[in-house]
Coordinates of C-alpha atoms and ligand atoms in Angstrom, one line a residue:
M7 CA 88.3 118.1 98.4
A8 CA 90.4 114.9 98.0
D9 CA 88.6 111.6 98.7
R10 CA 91.0 110.3 101.3
Y11 CA 89.0 107.2 102.0
L12 CA 89.2 106.2 98.4
S13 CA 93.0 106.6 98.5
F14 CA 93.3 104.7 101.7
A15 CA 91.0 101.8 100.5
G16 CA 93.4 101.4 97.6
T17 CA 96.4 100.6 99.8
A18 CA 97.1 97.0 101.0
P19 CA 96.3 97.9 104.7
G20 CA 93.3 99.8 103.6
R21 CA 92.0 96.8 101.6
F22 CA 92.6 94.5 104.6
L23 CA 90.8 96.8 107.0
T24 CA 87.9 97.8 104.9
R25 CA 87.2 94.1 104.1
R26 CA 87.5 93.1 107.8
L27 CA 85.2 95.9 108.9
G28 CA 82.7 95.4 106.1
L29 CA 83.2 98.9 104.9
P30 CA 82.7 100.0 101.2
Q31 CA 85.6 99.1 99.0
P32 CA 85.7 101.6 96.2
A33 CA 88.1 100.7 93.4
E34 CA 90.3 103.3 91.6
L35 CA 88.4 103.7 88.3
I36 CA 90.2 103.6 85.0
R37 CA 89.3 106.8 83.2
R38 CA 90.3 108.1 79.8
S39 CA 93.6 109.8 79.6
P40 CA 96.0 110.7 76.7
E41 CA 97.9 107.6 77.6
R42 CA 94.8 105.4 77.6
P43 CA 92.3 106.8 75.1
G44 CA 90.5 103.4 75.0
F45 CA 90.6 100.0 76.5
S46 CA 92.8 97.3 75.1
G47 CA 92.0 93.7 75.8
E48 CA 89.3 91.2 75.1
L49 CA 85.7 91.5 74.3
L50 CA 83.3 88.6 74.8
L51 CA 80.1 88.6 72.7
L52 CA 77.3 86.4 74.1
T53 CA 73.7 85.9 73.1
A54 CA 70.4 85.1 74.8
G55 CA 67.1 84.3 73.1
K56 CA 67.1 84.3 69.3
P57 CA 69.1 87.4 68.5
D58 CA 67.2 90.0 66.5
L59 CA 70.3 92.1 65.6
D60 CA 71.8 92.3 62.1
A61 CA 75.2 91.0 61.1
E62 CA 76.6 94.6 61.7
L63 CA 77.0 94.0 65.4
T64 CA 80.3 92.1 65.1
P65 CA 82.0 94.7 62.9
V66 CA 80.7 97.5 65.1
L67 CA 82.2 95.8 68.1
A68 CA 85.5 95.1 66.2
R69 CA 85.8 98.8 65.5
T70 CA 86.1 99.5 69.3
G71 CA 89.6 98.1 69.1
L72 CA 88.9 95.2 71.5
R73 CA 89.8 91.8 70.3
P74 CA 87.4 88.8 70.7
G75 CA 88.4 86.7 73.7
A76 CA 87.1 85.1 76.9
D77 CA 90.0 84.7 79.3
S78 CA 89.8 88.0 81.2
P79 CA 87.5 90.2 79.1
V80 CA 87.5 93.9 79.7
A81 CA 84.1 94.0 78.1
V82 CA 81.2 91.6 77.8
V83 CA 78.3 92.4 75.4
L84 CA 75.2 90.2 75.8
D85 CA 72.8 90.5 72.8
A86 CA 69.4 89.9 74.5
T87 CA 67.4 91.7 71.8
G88 CA 65.7 88.3 71.0
V89 CA 64.6 87.7 74.6
R90 CA 60.8 87.5 74.2
D91 CA 59.7 85.4 77.2
V92 CA 60.6 84.1 80.7
E93 CA 62.2 81.0 79.3
A94 CA 64.7 83.1 77.3
L95 CA 65.6 84.9 80.5
G96 CA 67.1 81.6 81.6
E97 CA 69.6 82.1 78.7
V98 CA 70.6 85.4 80.2
H99 CA 71.6 83.7 83.4
A100 CA 73.3 80.8 81.5
A101 CA 75.3 83.3 79.4
L102 CA 76.5 85.6 82.2
H103 CA 76.7 83.4 85.3
P104 CA 79.9 81.7 84.2
V105 CA 81.7 84.8 83.0
V106 CA 81.0 87.7 85.4
R107 CA 83.8 86.8 87.8
S108 CA 86.4 86.9 85.0
V109 CA 85.5 90.4 83.9
A110 CA 88.5 92.7 84.4
A111 CA 88.5 95.4 87.1
S112 CA 86.9 98.6 85.7
G113 CA 85.5 96.3 82.9
R114 CA 82.1 96.8 81.2
I115 CA 79.1 94.6 80.9
V116 CA 76.6 95.9 78.3
V117 CA 73.3 94.1 77.7
L118 CA 71.5 94.9 74.4
G119 CA 67.8 94.8 74.7
A120 CA 64.8 95.4 72.3
P121 CA 62.2 98.2 72.5
L122 CA 59.3 97.2 74.8
D123 CA 56.5 95.7 72.7
R124 CA 53.1 96.9 73.8
T125 CA 51.3 94.3 71.7
D126 CA 53.1 91.4 73.4
H127 CA 53.0 91.4 77.2
H128 CA 55.4 88.4 77.4
Q129 CA 58.0 90.2 75.4
Y130 CA 57.3 93.4 77.5
A131 CA 57.8 91.5 80.7
A132 CA 60.9 89.7 79.6
Q133 CA 62.5 92.9 78.3
Q134 CA 61.5 94.9 81.3
A135 CA 63.1 92.1 83.4
L136 CA 66.4 93.0 81.8
E137 CA 66.3 96.4 83.5
G138 CA 66.0 94.8 87.0
F139 CA 68.7 92.4 86.1
V140 CA 71.1 95.0 84.9
R141 CA 70.5 97.3 87.8
S142 CA 71.0 94.4 90.3
L143 CA 74.1 93.1 88.6
G144 CA 75.5 96.7 88.6
K145 CA 75.1 96.7 92.4
E146 CA 76.9 93.3 92.6
A147 CA 79.7 93.8 90.0
G148 CA 82.3 95.6 92.2
R149 CA 85.9 96.4 91.4
G150 CA 84.8 99.4 89.4
R151 CA 82.9 97.4 86.8
T152 CA 79.8 98.9 85.2
V153 CA 76.7 97.3 83.9
N154 CA 74.3 99.1 81.4
L155 CA 71.4 98.2 79.2
V156 CA 71.0 99.6 75.7
R157 CA 67.6 99.3 74.1
L158 CA 68.0 99.3 70.3
A159 CA 65.2 100.2 68.0
G160 CA 67.3 100.1 64.9
D161 CA 70.3 98.2 63.6
A162 CA 73.6 97.8 65.3
R163 CA 75.2 100.7 63.4
S164 CA 72.8 103.2 65.0
A165 CA 74.3 102.2 68.4
E166 CA 77.9 102.5 67.3
S167 CA 78.7 105.8 69.1
T168 CA 76.8 104.6 72.2
L169 CA 78.7 101.3 72.3
R170 CA 82.0 103.0 71.7
F171 CA 81.3 105.2 74.7
L172 CA 80.0 102.5 77.0
L173 CA 82.9 100.1 76.1
S174 CA 85.6 102.7 76.8
P175 CA 87.1 104.4 79.9
R176 CA 85.1 107.5 79.1
S177 CA 82.0 105.9 80.7
A178 CA 83.8 105.1 84.0
Y179 CA 81.0 106.6 86.2
V180 CA 78.0 105.6 84.1
S181 CA 76.4 102.4 85.5
G182 CA 72.9 100.9 86.0
Q183 CA 71.6 102.9 83.1
V184 CA 69.0 102.1 80.5
I185 CA 69.8 103.9 77.2
E186 CA 67.4 103.9 74.4
V187 CA 68.8 104.2 70.9
G188 CA 66.3 105.1 68.2
A189 CA 66.3 104.0 64.6
G190 CA 67.2 107.4 63.1
P191 CA 69.7 107.9 60.3
V192 CA 73.3 107.5 61.4
A193 CA 76.0 110.1 60.8
V194 CA 79.4 108.5 61.1
P195 CA 82.2 111.0 61.9
D196 CA 85.2 111.1 59.6
D197 CA 87.4 110.7 62.7
W198 CA 86.0 109.1 65.8
E199 CA 88.8 110.8 67.8
R200 CA 87.7 114.3 66.7
P201 CA 84.0 114.0 66.0
L202 CA 83.4 117.7 66.6
A203 CA 86.0 119.0 64.1
G204 CA 84.6 122.1 62.4
R205 CA 81.7 122.5 64.9
T206 CA 81.0 125.3 67.3
A207 CA 80.0 124.5 70.9
L208 CA 78.7 126.9 73.5
V209 CA 78.9 125.8 77.2
T210 CA 77.1 127.9 79.8
G211 CA 78.7 128.2 83.3
A212 CA 82.0 127.0 81.9
A213 CA 84.4 129.2 83.9
R214 CA 84.9 126.4 86.4
G215 CA 83.7 123.0 87.6
I216 CA 81.8 120.7 85.3
G217 CA 81.3 123.3 82.7
A218 CA 85.0 123.9 82.3
A219 CA 85.6 120.2 82.0
V220 CA 82.9 120.0 79.3
A221 CA 84.4 122.8 77.4
E222 CA 87.8 121.1 77.6
T223 CA 86.4 117.7 76.4
L224 CA 84.5 119.3 73.5
A225 CA 87.7 121.2 72.4
R226 CA 89.7 118.0 72.6
D227 CA 87.1 116.4 70.4
G228 CA 87.6 119.1 67.8
A229 CA 85.1 121.8 68.6
R230 CA 85.6 125.5 68.7
V231 CA 84.3 126.3 72.1
V232 CA 82.5 129.4 73.5
V233 CA 82.9 129.6 77.3
L234 CA 79.9 131.5 78.7
D235 CA 79.8 132.6 82.3
V236 CA 78.6 135.6 84.4
P237 CA 80.4 138.9 84.0
A238 CA 81.9 138.4 87.5
A239 CA 83.7 135.3 86.3
R240 CA 85.0 137.0 83.2
A241 CA 88.7 136.5 84.0
E242 CA 88.3 132.7 84.7
A243 CA 86.1 132.3 81.6
R244 CA 88.7 134.0 79.5
A245 CA 91.5 131.8 81.0
V246 CA 89.6 128.7 80.1
A247 CA 88.8 129.9 76.6
E248 CA 92.5 130.9 76.0
R249 CA 93.7 127.5 77.1
L250 CA 91.3 125.8 74.7
G251 CA 91.8 128.2 71.8
G252 CA 88.1 129.3 72.1
E253 CA 86.3 132.5 73.0
A254 CA 84.7 133.7 76.2
L255 CA 81.3 135.3 76.4
A256 CA 80.5 137.3 79.6
L257 CA 76.8 137.0 80.0
D258 CA 74.3 136.3 82.8
I259 CA 72.1 133.6 81.3
T260 CA 69.1 135.0 83.2
E261 CA 69.1 138.2 81.2
A262 CA 65.9 138.5 79.2
D263 CA 67.8 138.9 75.9
A264 CA 70.5 136.2 76.6
G265 CA 69.4 134.1 73.7
A266 CA 69.5 137.0 71.3
R267 CA 73.0 138.0 72.5
I268 CA 74.3 134.5 72.1
A269 CA 72.9 134.4 68.5
D270 CA 74.4 137.9 67.8
A271 CA 77.8 136.7 69.1
L272 CA 77.7 133.6 66.8
P273 CA 76.5 134.7 63.4
A274 CA 77.4 131.3 61.8
G275 CA 75.2 129.6 64.3
L276 CA 75.8 126.9 66.9
D277 CA 76.2 123.2 66.6
V278 CA 76.3 122.2 70.2
L279 CA 74.6 124.0 73.1
V280 CA 75.3 122.7 76.6
H281 CA 73.2 124.2 79.3
N282 CA 75.4 123.6 82.3
A283 CA 75.1 126.8 84.4
G284 CA 73.4 126.1 87.6
I285 CA 73.1 127.2 91.2
T286 CA 71.9 125.9 94.6
R287 CA 70.2 127.9 97.3
D288 CA 69.3 125.2 99.8
R289 CA 66.7 125.6 102.6
R290 CA 63.8 123.4 103.7
L291 CA 60.6 124.7 102.1
V292 CA 59.3 126.0 105.4
N293 CA 62.3 128.3 105.7
M294 CA 62.7 129.2 102.0
P295 CA 62.0 132.7 101.0
A296 CA 60.5 133.3 97.5
E297 CA 63.8 134.9 96.4
R298 CA 65.8 131.7 96.9
W299 CA 63.1 129.7 95.2
G300 CA 62.9 132.1 92.3
S301 CA 66.6 132.5 91.6
V302 CA 67.2 128.7 91.4
L303 CA 64.2 128.2 89.2
D304 CA 65.3 131.0 87.0
V305 CA 69.0 130.1 86.5
N306 CA 68.5 126.3 86.3
L307 CA 65.2 126.1 84.3
G308 CA 63.6 129.4 83.3
S309 CA 66.7 130.7 81.5
V310 CA 67.3 127.3 79.8
L311 CA 63.8 127.4 78.4
R312 CA 64.1 131.0 77.3
T313 CA 67.4 130.7 75.6
T314 CA 66.6 127.4 74.0
D315 CA 63.4 128.9 72.5
A316 CA 65.1 132.1 71.4
L317 CA 67.9 130.2 69.7
L318 CA 65.7 127.7 68.0
E319 CA 63.2 130.4 66.8
R320 CA 66.1 132.4 65.3
G321 CA 67.5 129.3 63.6
A322 CA 70.7 129.9 65.5
V323 CA 71.1 126.2 66.3
N324 CA 72.3 124.7 63.0
A325 CA 70.5 121.6 61.5
G326 CA 72.1 118.5 62.9
G327 CA 72.8 120.5 66.1
R328 CA 72.7 119.1 69.6
I329 CA 71.3 120.5 72.8
V330 CA 72.4 118.9 76.1
G331 CA 70.8 120.0 79.4
T332 CA 72.1 119.4 82.9
A333 CA 69.6 117.7 85.2
S334 CA 70.6 116.1 88.5
I335 CA 69.7 113.0 90.5
A336 CA 68.2 115.5 93.0
G337 CA 65.6 116.2 90.3
I338 CA 64.9 112.4 89.9
A339 CA 65.1 111.2 93.5
G340 CA 64.4 114.5 95.4
N341 CA 66.6 115.8 98.2
A342 CA 65.7 117.4 101.6
G343 CA 66.5 121.1 101.5
Q344 CA 66.4 121.2 97.7
T345 CA 62.8 121.6 96.7
N346 CA 63.8 124.5 94.5
Y347 CA 66.8 122.7 93.0
G348 CA 64.9 119.4 92.7
A349 CA 62.0 121.1 90.9
S350 CA 64.3 123.0 88.5
K351 CA 66.3 119.8 87.6
A352 CA 63.1 117.7 87.2
G353 CA 62.0 120.5 84.9
I354 CA 65.1 119.9 82.7
V355 CA 64.0 116.2 82.4
G356 CA 60.5 117.5 81.3
L357 CA 62.1 119.9 78.9
V358 CA 64.0 117.1 77.2
R359 CA 61.0 114.8 76.9
G360 CA 58.7 117.6 75.8
L361 CA 61.0 119.3 73.3
A362 CA 62.9 116.4 71.8
P363 CA 60.4 115.1 69.2
R364 CA 59.5 118.6 68.0
A365 CA 63.1 119.9 67.9
L366 CA 64.1 117.1 65.7
A367 CA 61.0 117.3 63.4
E368 CA 61.1 121.1 63.1
H369 CA 64.8 122.0 63.4
G370 CA 66.8 118.8 62.9
V371 CA 68.2 119.3 66.4
T372 CA 68.5 116.6 69.1
V373 CA 67.9 117.2 72.8
N374 CA 69.3 115.1 75.6
A375 CA 70.4 115.7 79.2
V376 CA 72.9 114.4 81.6
A377 CA 71.9 113.9 85.3
P378 CA 75.0 114.0 87.4
G379 CA 75.1 112.4 90.8
F380 CA 77.7 113.3 93.4
I381 CA 80.5 115.0 91.5
E382 CA 83.6 116.3 93.2
T383 CA 83.4 120.1 92.6
R384 CA 83.3 123.3 94.5
M385 CA 79.5 122.8 94.8
T386 CA 79.9 119.5 96.6
A387 CA 83.0 120.5 98.6
S388 CA 80.8 122.9 100.5
I389 CA 78.5 120.2 101.8
P390 CA 79.0 119.3 105.5
L391 CA 81.5 116.4 106.0
F392 CA 79.1 113.6 107.0
I393 CA 76.5 114.3 104.3
R394 CA 79.4 114.6 101.8
E395 CA 80.8 111.3 102.8
A396 CA 77.3 109.7 102.5
G397 CA 76.9 111.2 99.1
R398 CA 80.2 109.8 97.9
R399 CA 79.6 106.3 99.1
M400 CA 75.9 105.8 98.3
N401 CA 76.4 104.4 94.8
S402 CA 77.6 101.2 93.3
L403 CA 81.1 102.5 92.7
G404 CA 81.5 103.8 96.3
Q405 CA 82.9 107.1 95.3
G406 CA 82.1 110.5 93.8
G407 CA 82.5 111.2 90.1
T408 CA 84.7 113.8 88.5
P409 CA 83.7 116.8 86.3
G410 CA 85.5 114.8 83.6
D411 CA 83.0 111.9 83.9
V412 CA 80.1 114.3 83.2
A413 CA 82.1 115.9 80.4
E414 CA 82.8 112.6 78.7
T415 CA 79.1 111.8 78.7
V416 CA 78.3 115.2 77.2
G417 CA 81.1 114.5 74.7
W418 CA 79.3 111.3 73.7
L419 CA 76.0 113.1 73.2
A420 CA 77.5 116.2 71.4
P421 CA 78.5 114.9 68.0
R422 CA 75.9 114.4 65.2
G423 CA 74.7 110.8 65.5
G424 CA 71.6 111.3 63.5
G425 CA 68.3 110.7 65.4
A426 CA 69.9 107.7 67.3
D427 CA 70.6 109.0 70.8
H428 CA 67.8 111.3 71.4
G429 CA 65.4 112.4 74.2
Q430 CA 67.6 110.7 76.7
V431 CA 68.4 111.7 80.3
V432 CA 71.6 109.8 81.2
R433 CA 72.6 109.7 84.8
V434 CA 76.3 110.0 85.5
C435 CA 76.1 108.9 89.1
G436 CA 78.0 105.6 89.6
Q437 CA 74.5 104.0 89.9
S438 CA 73.5 106.2 92.9
L439 CA 71.2 104.4 95.4
L440 CA 68.9 107.4 95.1
G441 CA 66.2 107.3 92.4
A442 CA 65.6 104.6 89.8
Ligands
NAD512 P1 79.8 125.3 89.9 O1 79.1 126.2 90.9 O2 81.2 124.9 90.2 O3 79.8 126.0 88.5 C1 78.6 126.6 88.0 C2 79.0 127.7 87.0 O4 77.8 128.3 86.5 C3 79.8 128.8 87.6 O5 81.0 129.1 86.9 C4 78.8 130.0 87.7 O6 79.5 131.3 87.6 C5 78.0 129.7 86.5 N1 76.7 130.4 86.5 C6 75.9 130.5 87.6 N2 74.8 131.2 87.3 C7 75.0 131.7 86.1 C8 74.3 132.6 85.2 N3 73.1 133.1 85.7 N4 74.7 132.8 84.0 C9 75.9 132.2 83.5 N5 76.6 131.4 84.3 C10 76.2 131.2 85.5 O7 78.8 124.1 89.7 P2 79.1 122.6 89.1 O8 79.2 121.7 90.3 O9 80.2 122.6 88.1 O10 77.7 122.2 88.4 C11 77.5 122.4 87.0 C12 76.1 121.9 86.7 O11 76.0 120.6 87.1 C13 75.0 122.7 87.4 O12 73.9 122.8 86.6 C14 74.7 121.8 88.6 O13 73.4 122.0 89.1 C15 74.8 120.4 87.9 N6 75.1 119.3 88.9 C16 76.2 119.3 89.7 C17 76.4 118.3 90.6 C18 77.6 118.2 91.5 O14 77.7 117.2 92.2 N7 78.5 119.1 91.4 C19 75.4 117.2 90.7 C20 74.3 117.3 89.9 C21 74.2 118.4 89.0

C-alpha cells in the first residue's frame, strides 16, 4: 500500500502545505541500491572527554570510503568513550552544537560510548546520559538523518562491521538505537561486499514480505539461501529461491520434527539461521480464544525455541554461525489487541538474552534479533486506514520502513564478526515513539 502522504510531502506544494499546517514532514530516505552501495562525501570525526579508543579508529573510518571533511558531512562520528563525568558532557554539546545543522539530509550521527562502569557512578551517569542525548537528538535531527549510540567494549576494529553498517545507506531506518559491541575476536571478511560468500543461510517464512527481502539480501551478500515456507506457499517459495539461485524447503515450522528435517535437508550444516516466519491473530484478551493465543505463541516463539534447540543439539549450526530472530516493537512497547503477539515477540528478546552467552560458549554461535517497527508489508497493509497512518507517522523519520530495511539489518548481523555484535536486539523502527 503506497505511502501517498510521503510522496506528497516530497513535492514543493506538499512541503509548503505540511510546513504551514504543522504536519509531519517525512523526507525520502536514501537507501542502498546497486547505483549507491555506500555514501560518498565527508565524514567528520569529533571527540568529547579524553578519548579511550585506540589509533585504529581513524583507519576503520577511512575504510568506509568517506573522506575527512566538515563542510557538509554525510556522517559525524563523536568519540565519547572518554566521557566519565558531567563536565565532559559539556564537551558533547560543544562538539555537536555547531555541526548538527550542516549534516547532509539522510546523514548519520554516530556517538561512540564506553561500557557502563558499575564501580564508578559518575562514569555510569555520564555514559547513561549519552543514551538520552542520542535518543533526543534523533527526534530533533529531521531530514531523514539518523542518530545512534555504539557502546564499545573492545578496540575500534571490533566495531568495524557495525560502523560500516551505521555509516551507510543500509541503516536508513535504524535510529535512536544503543548498540553494544563486545570485545570478542574479530573476523574480517575477504570481501566486505560479499561477506557471506561460501556460507549457507536458511530464512523461515521467506516466500514473501520481510523474509523474501532477507533472503535476497543474504544472496546478494554471497550466501547460498534456503527459502523455507509453509507447503501452501510452495510455489512462491520456489520462485524466490529460483530467482536467488537457492533452494526452497516446504515445511511448516511448527511441525514437531521441523529442526530434524532442516538438519536432514542440509547435511553440510547451516551458517546463518534467520527465524522470520511469524503470524498475527489479533483480538483483545477478553475476546481471544485459546486457539488464537496458542497458534501465535507456537509459530512466533515455540517453534523458534524448538528448532533452535534441535539444530544446536545436532551440531547443525556450524561454528561461527549466526542465529537472528525476529522480535517486534509490539514485544517491547506492547500493543492493544496483540497480547498473544506481544508476548511471543517479547519471548524472542528473552531467547536472545538467555541463549546468547551459552550458544557462543558451547557452539561458537552468536544470537541476535531484529525488532521491526512499522514495515510496509502485506501484514501492515491489512491494518485499518487510520491506525495504519498513525503507525507510519509515529516515529522520528515520519514514515514506515521497507522489508529491505529489516533485511539490511539482518545482513549486517549475519556475517561472522567474531563475538563482537552479540546478544543484541536491534530495532528497525525509524525510532518509533513506542517503547524505549
Ligand atoms: P508476512 O505475513 O508477509 O510473511 C510471513 C511469512 O511467514 C509468510 O510467507 C508465511 O507463509 C510464513 N509462515 C507463517 N507461518 C509459518 C509456519 N508455521 N512455517 C513456515 N512459514 C510460516 O509477514 P511479514 O510482515 O513479512 O513479517 C515477517 C516477520 O517480521 C514476522 O515474524 C513478523 O512478526 C515480523 N514483524 C513484522 C512487522 C511488520 O510491520 N510487517 C513488524 C514487526 C515484526
